[in-house]
Coordinates of C-alpha atoms in Angstrom, one line a residue:
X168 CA 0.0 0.0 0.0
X169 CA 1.7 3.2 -1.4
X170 CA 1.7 6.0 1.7
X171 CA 1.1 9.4 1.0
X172 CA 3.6 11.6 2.6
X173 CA 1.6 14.6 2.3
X174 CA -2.0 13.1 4.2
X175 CA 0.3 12.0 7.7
X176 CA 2.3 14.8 8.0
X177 CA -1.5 17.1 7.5
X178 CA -2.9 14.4 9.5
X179 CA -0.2 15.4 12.3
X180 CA -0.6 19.0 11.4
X181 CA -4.6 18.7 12.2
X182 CA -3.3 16.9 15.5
X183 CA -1.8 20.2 16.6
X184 CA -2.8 22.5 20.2
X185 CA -5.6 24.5 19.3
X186 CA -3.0 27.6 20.4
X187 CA -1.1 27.1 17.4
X188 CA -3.7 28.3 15.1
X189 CA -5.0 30.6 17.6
X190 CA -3.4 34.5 17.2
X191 CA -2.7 37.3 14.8
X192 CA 0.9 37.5 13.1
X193 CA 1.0 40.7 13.9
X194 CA 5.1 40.7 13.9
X195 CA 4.7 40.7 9.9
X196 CA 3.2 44.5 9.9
X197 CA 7.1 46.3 9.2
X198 CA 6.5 44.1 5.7
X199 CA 2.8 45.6 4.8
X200 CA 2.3 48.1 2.7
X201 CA 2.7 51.0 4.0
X202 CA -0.9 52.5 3.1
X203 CA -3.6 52.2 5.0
X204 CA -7.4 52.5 3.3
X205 CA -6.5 51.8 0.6
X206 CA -8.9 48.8 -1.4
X207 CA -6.1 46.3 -1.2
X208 CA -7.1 42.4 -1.5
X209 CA -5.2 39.8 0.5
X210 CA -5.2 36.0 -0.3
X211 CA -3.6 33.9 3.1
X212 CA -2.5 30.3 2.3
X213 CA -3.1 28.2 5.5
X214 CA -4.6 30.8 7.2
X215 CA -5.8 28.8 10.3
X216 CA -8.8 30.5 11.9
X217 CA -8.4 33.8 10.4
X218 CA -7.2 35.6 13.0
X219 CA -4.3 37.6 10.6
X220 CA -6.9 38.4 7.6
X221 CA -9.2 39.7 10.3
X222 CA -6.3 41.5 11.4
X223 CA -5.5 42.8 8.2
X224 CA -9.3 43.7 7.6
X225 CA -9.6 45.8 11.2
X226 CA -6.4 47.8 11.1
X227 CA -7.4 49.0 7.6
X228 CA -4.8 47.5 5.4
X229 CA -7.2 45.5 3.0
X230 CA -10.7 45.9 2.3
X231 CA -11.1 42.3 0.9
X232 CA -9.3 38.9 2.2
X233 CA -9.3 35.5 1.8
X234 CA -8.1 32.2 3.1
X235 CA -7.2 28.6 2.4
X236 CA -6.8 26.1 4.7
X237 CA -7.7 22.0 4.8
X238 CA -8.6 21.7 8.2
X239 CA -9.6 24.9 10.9
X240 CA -12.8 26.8 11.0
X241 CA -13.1 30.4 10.6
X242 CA -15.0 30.4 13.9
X243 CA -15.5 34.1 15.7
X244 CA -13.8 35.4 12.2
X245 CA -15.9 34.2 9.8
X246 CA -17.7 37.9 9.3
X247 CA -14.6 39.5 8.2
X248 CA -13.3 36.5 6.2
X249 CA -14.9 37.5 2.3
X250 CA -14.0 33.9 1.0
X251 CA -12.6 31.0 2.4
X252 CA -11.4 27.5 0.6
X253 CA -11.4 24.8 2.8
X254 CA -8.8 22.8 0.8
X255 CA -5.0 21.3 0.7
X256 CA -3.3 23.8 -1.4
X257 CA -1.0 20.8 -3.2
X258 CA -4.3 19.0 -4.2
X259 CA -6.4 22.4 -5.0
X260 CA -6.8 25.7 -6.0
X261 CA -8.6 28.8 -4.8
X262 CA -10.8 30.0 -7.3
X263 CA -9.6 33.4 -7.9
X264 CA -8.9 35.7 -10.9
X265 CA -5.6 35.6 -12.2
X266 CA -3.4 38.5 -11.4
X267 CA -6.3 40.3 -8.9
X268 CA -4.7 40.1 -5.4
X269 CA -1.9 42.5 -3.8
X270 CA -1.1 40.8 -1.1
X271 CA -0.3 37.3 -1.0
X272 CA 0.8 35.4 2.6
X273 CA 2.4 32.2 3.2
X274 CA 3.1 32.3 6.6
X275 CA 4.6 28.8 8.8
X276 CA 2.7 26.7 5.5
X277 CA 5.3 26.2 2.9
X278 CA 7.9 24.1 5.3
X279 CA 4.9 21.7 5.2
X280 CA 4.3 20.9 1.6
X281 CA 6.1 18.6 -0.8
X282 CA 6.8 20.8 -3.3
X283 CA 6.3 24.9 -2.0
X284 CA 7.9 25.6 -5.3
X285 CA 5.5 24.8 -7.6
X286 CA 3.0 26.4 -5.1
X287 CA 5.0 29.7 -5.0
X288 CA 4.6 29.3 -9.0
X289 CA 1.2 29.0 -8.9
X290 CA 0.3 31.7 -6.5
X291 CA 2.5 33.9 -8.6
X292 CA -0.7 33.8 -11.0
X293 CA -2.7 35.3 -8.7
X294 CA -0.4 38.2 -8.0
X295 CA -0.8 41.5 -9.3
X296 CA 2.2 43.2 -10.7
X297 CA 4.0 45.0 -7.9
X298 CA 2.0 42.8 -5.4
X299 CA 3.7 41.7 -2.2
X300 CA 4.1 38.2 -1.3
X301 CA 5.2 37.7 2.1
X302 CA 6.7 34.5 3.6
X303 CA 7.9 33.0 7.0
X304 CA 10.3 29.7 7.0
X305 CA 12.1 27.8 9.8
X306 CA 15.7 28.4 9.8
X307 CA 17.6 25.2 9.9
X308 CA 21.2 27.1 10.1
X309 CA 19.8 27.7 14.0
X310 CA 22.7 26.9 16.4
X311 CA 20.7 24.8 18.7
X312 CA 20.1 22.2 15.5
X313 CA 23.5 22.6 14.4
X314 CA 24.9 21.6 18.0
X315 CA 22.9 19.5 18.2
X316 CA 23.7 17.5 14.8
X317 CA 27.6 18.6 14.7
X318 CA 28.6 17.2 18.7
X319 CA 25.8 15.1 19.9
X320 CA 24.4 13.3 16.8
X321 CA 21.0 14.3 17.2
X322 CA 18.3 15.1 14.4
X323 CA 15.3 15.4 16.9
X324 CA 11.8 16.1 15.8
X325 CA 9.4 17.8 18.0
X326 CA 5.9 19.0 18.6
X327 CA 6.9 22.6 17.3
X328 CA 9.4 25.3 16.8
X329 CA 12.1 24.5 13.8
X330 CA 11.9 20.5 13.5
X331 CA 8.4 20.4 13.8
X332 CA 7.7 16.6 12.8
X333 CA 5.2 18.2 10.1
X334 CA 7.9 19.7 8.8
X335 CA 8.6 18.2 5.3
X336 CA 11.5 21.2 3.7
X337 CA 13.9 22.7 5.6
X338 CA 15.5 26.2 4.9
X339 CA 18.6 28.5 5.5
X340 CA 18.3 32.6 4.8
X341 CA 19.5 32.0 1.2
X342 CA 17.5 29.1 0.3
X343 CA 14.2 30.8 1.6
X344 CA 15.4 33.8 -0.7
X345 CA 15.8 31.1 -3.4
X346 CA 12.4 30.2 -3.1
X347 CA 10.7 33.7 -2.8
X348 CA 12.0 34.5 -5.6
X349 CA 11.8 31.2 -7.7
X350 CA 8.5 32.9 -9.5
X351 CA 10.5 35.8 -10.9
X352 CA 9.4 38.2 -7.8
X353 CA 12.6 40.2 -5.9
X354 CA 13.2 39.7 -2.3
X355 CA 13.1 43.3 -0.7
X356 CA 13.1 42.7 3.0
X357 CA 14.5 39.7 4.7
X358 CA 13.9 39.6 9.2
X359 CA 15.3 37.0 11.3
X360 CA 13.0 36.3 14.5
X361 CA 16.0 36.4 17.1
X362 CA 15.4 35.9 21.1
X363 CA 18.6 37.2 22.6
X364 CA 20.2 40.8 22.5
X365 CA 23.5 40.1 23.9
X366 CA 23.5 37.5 21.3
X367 CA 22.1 38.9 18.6
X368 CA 24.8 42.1 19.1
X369 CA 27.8 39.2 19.6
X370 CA 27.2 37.0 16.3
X371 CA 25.7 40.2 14.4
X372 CA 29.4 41.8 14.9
X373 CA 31.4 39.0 13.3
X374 CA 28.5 37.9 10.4
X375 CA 27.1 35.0 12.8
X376 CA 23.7 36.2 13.5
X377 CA 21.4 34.1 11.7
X378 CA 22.9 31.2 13.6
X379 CA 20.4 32.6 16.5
X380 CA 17.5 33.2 14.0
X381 CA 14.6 30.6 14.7
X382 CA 13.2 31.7 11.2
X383 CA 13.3 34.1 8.8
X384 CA 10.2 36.9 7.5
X385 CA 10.5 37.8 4.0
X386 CA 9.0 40.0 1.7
X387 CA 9.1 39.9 -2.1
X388 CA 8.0 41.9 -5.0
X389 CA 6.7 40.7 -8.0
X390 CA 8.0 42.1 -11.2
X391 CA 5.9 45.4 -12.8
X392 CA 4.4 48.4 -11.9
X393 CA 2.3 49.0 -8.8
X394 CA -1.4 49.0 -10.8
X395 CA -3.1 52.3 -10.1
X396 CA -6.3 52.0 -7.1
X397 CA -9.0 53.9 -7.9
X398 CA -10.9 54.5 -4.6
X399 CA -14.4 54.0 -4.8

């Protein structure tokens, strides 16, 4: 009996606390655009409950969002949610006008997919010229992994953080810019999520300080001019 790879590692995903679907990522606000009121639409891949497109919605930086996800309800968000595709984004596709959406976020999905390259492709599509896509990855250069691997022989999967056993791709800062930008778009803003200050000032002055990065935000802009809004 072949096994799919894909179904047990969503299968595990589905298994996950209920916290882990349960807030805003609000740390990815220094990557929006920076106008507010403005009629911009917003497409989240594996967008959970809806808790970041409502966010999105309330703050005023897009008048229209939607979301895709296999397994999580919308619940209390479901109001300001204006579409939602309850589907597995390798085995479906939201059906949305080509080229109609400014804002595009992948955020903690594409370390769980068999191929996020061809899905980056595809969601390129749906991207307007100038549109942002922003992403968030697991940084596998981390030195807790690498100590881990390099003087005690460990590889050990856990219930979250970077070796999430759901986790089926694993990235460093310039392999996560490799696959941004693996539709044609330009990475314009890379952030590593960092813990430490004394840390993050010792590595950062001798070139080190992704080694203290537990994953990386980026932002990426997709070749041609920014289309014109006209506010209605």
């Amino acid at each position: 009996m072949k096994t799919d790879v894909a179904e047990i590692s969503m299968n595990l995903y589905n298994k996950k606390n209920a916290e882990y679907f349960s807030h805003a990522r609000t740390e990815i606000e220094p990557l929006l655009p920076k106008e507010k009121g403005l009629p911009l639409r917003a497409l989240e891949i594996g967008c959970a409950e809806g808790h970041t497109l409502a966010w999105l919605k309330r703050t005023g930086y897009c008048n229209w969002v939607a979301g895709v996800e296999p397994y999580a309800e919308l619940g209390a968000n479901v109001d300001a949610i204006d579409q939602f595709f309850k589907l597995d984004i390798e085995k479906g596709f939201p059906n949305i006008p080509p080229a109609s959406i400014d804002l595009i976020l992948c955020l903690d999905v594409l370390e769980h997919l068999i191929d996020p390259w061809k899905t980056i492709r595809r969601l390129d599509g749906l991207l307007k010229p100038g549109g942002t896509l922003i992403i968030s990855l697991p940084n596998i250069r981390n030195y807790h992994v690498l100590f881990d691997l390099a003087f005690r022989g460990k590889f050990s999967y856990s219930e979250s953080g970077i070796l999430d056993r759901t986790h089926l791709r694993f990235f460093t800062r310039a392999t996560a810019i490799e696959l941004a930008e693996s539709a044609g778009a330009t990475v314009t803003a890379v952030v590593g999520t960092e813990t430490s200050r004394w840390q993050k000032r010792m590595l950062g002055a001798i070139g080190l300080r992704d080694l203290i990065a537990k994953q990386f935000l980026l932002s990426a802009t997709k070749p041609g001019p920014t289309p014109r809004i006209e506010i209605r």
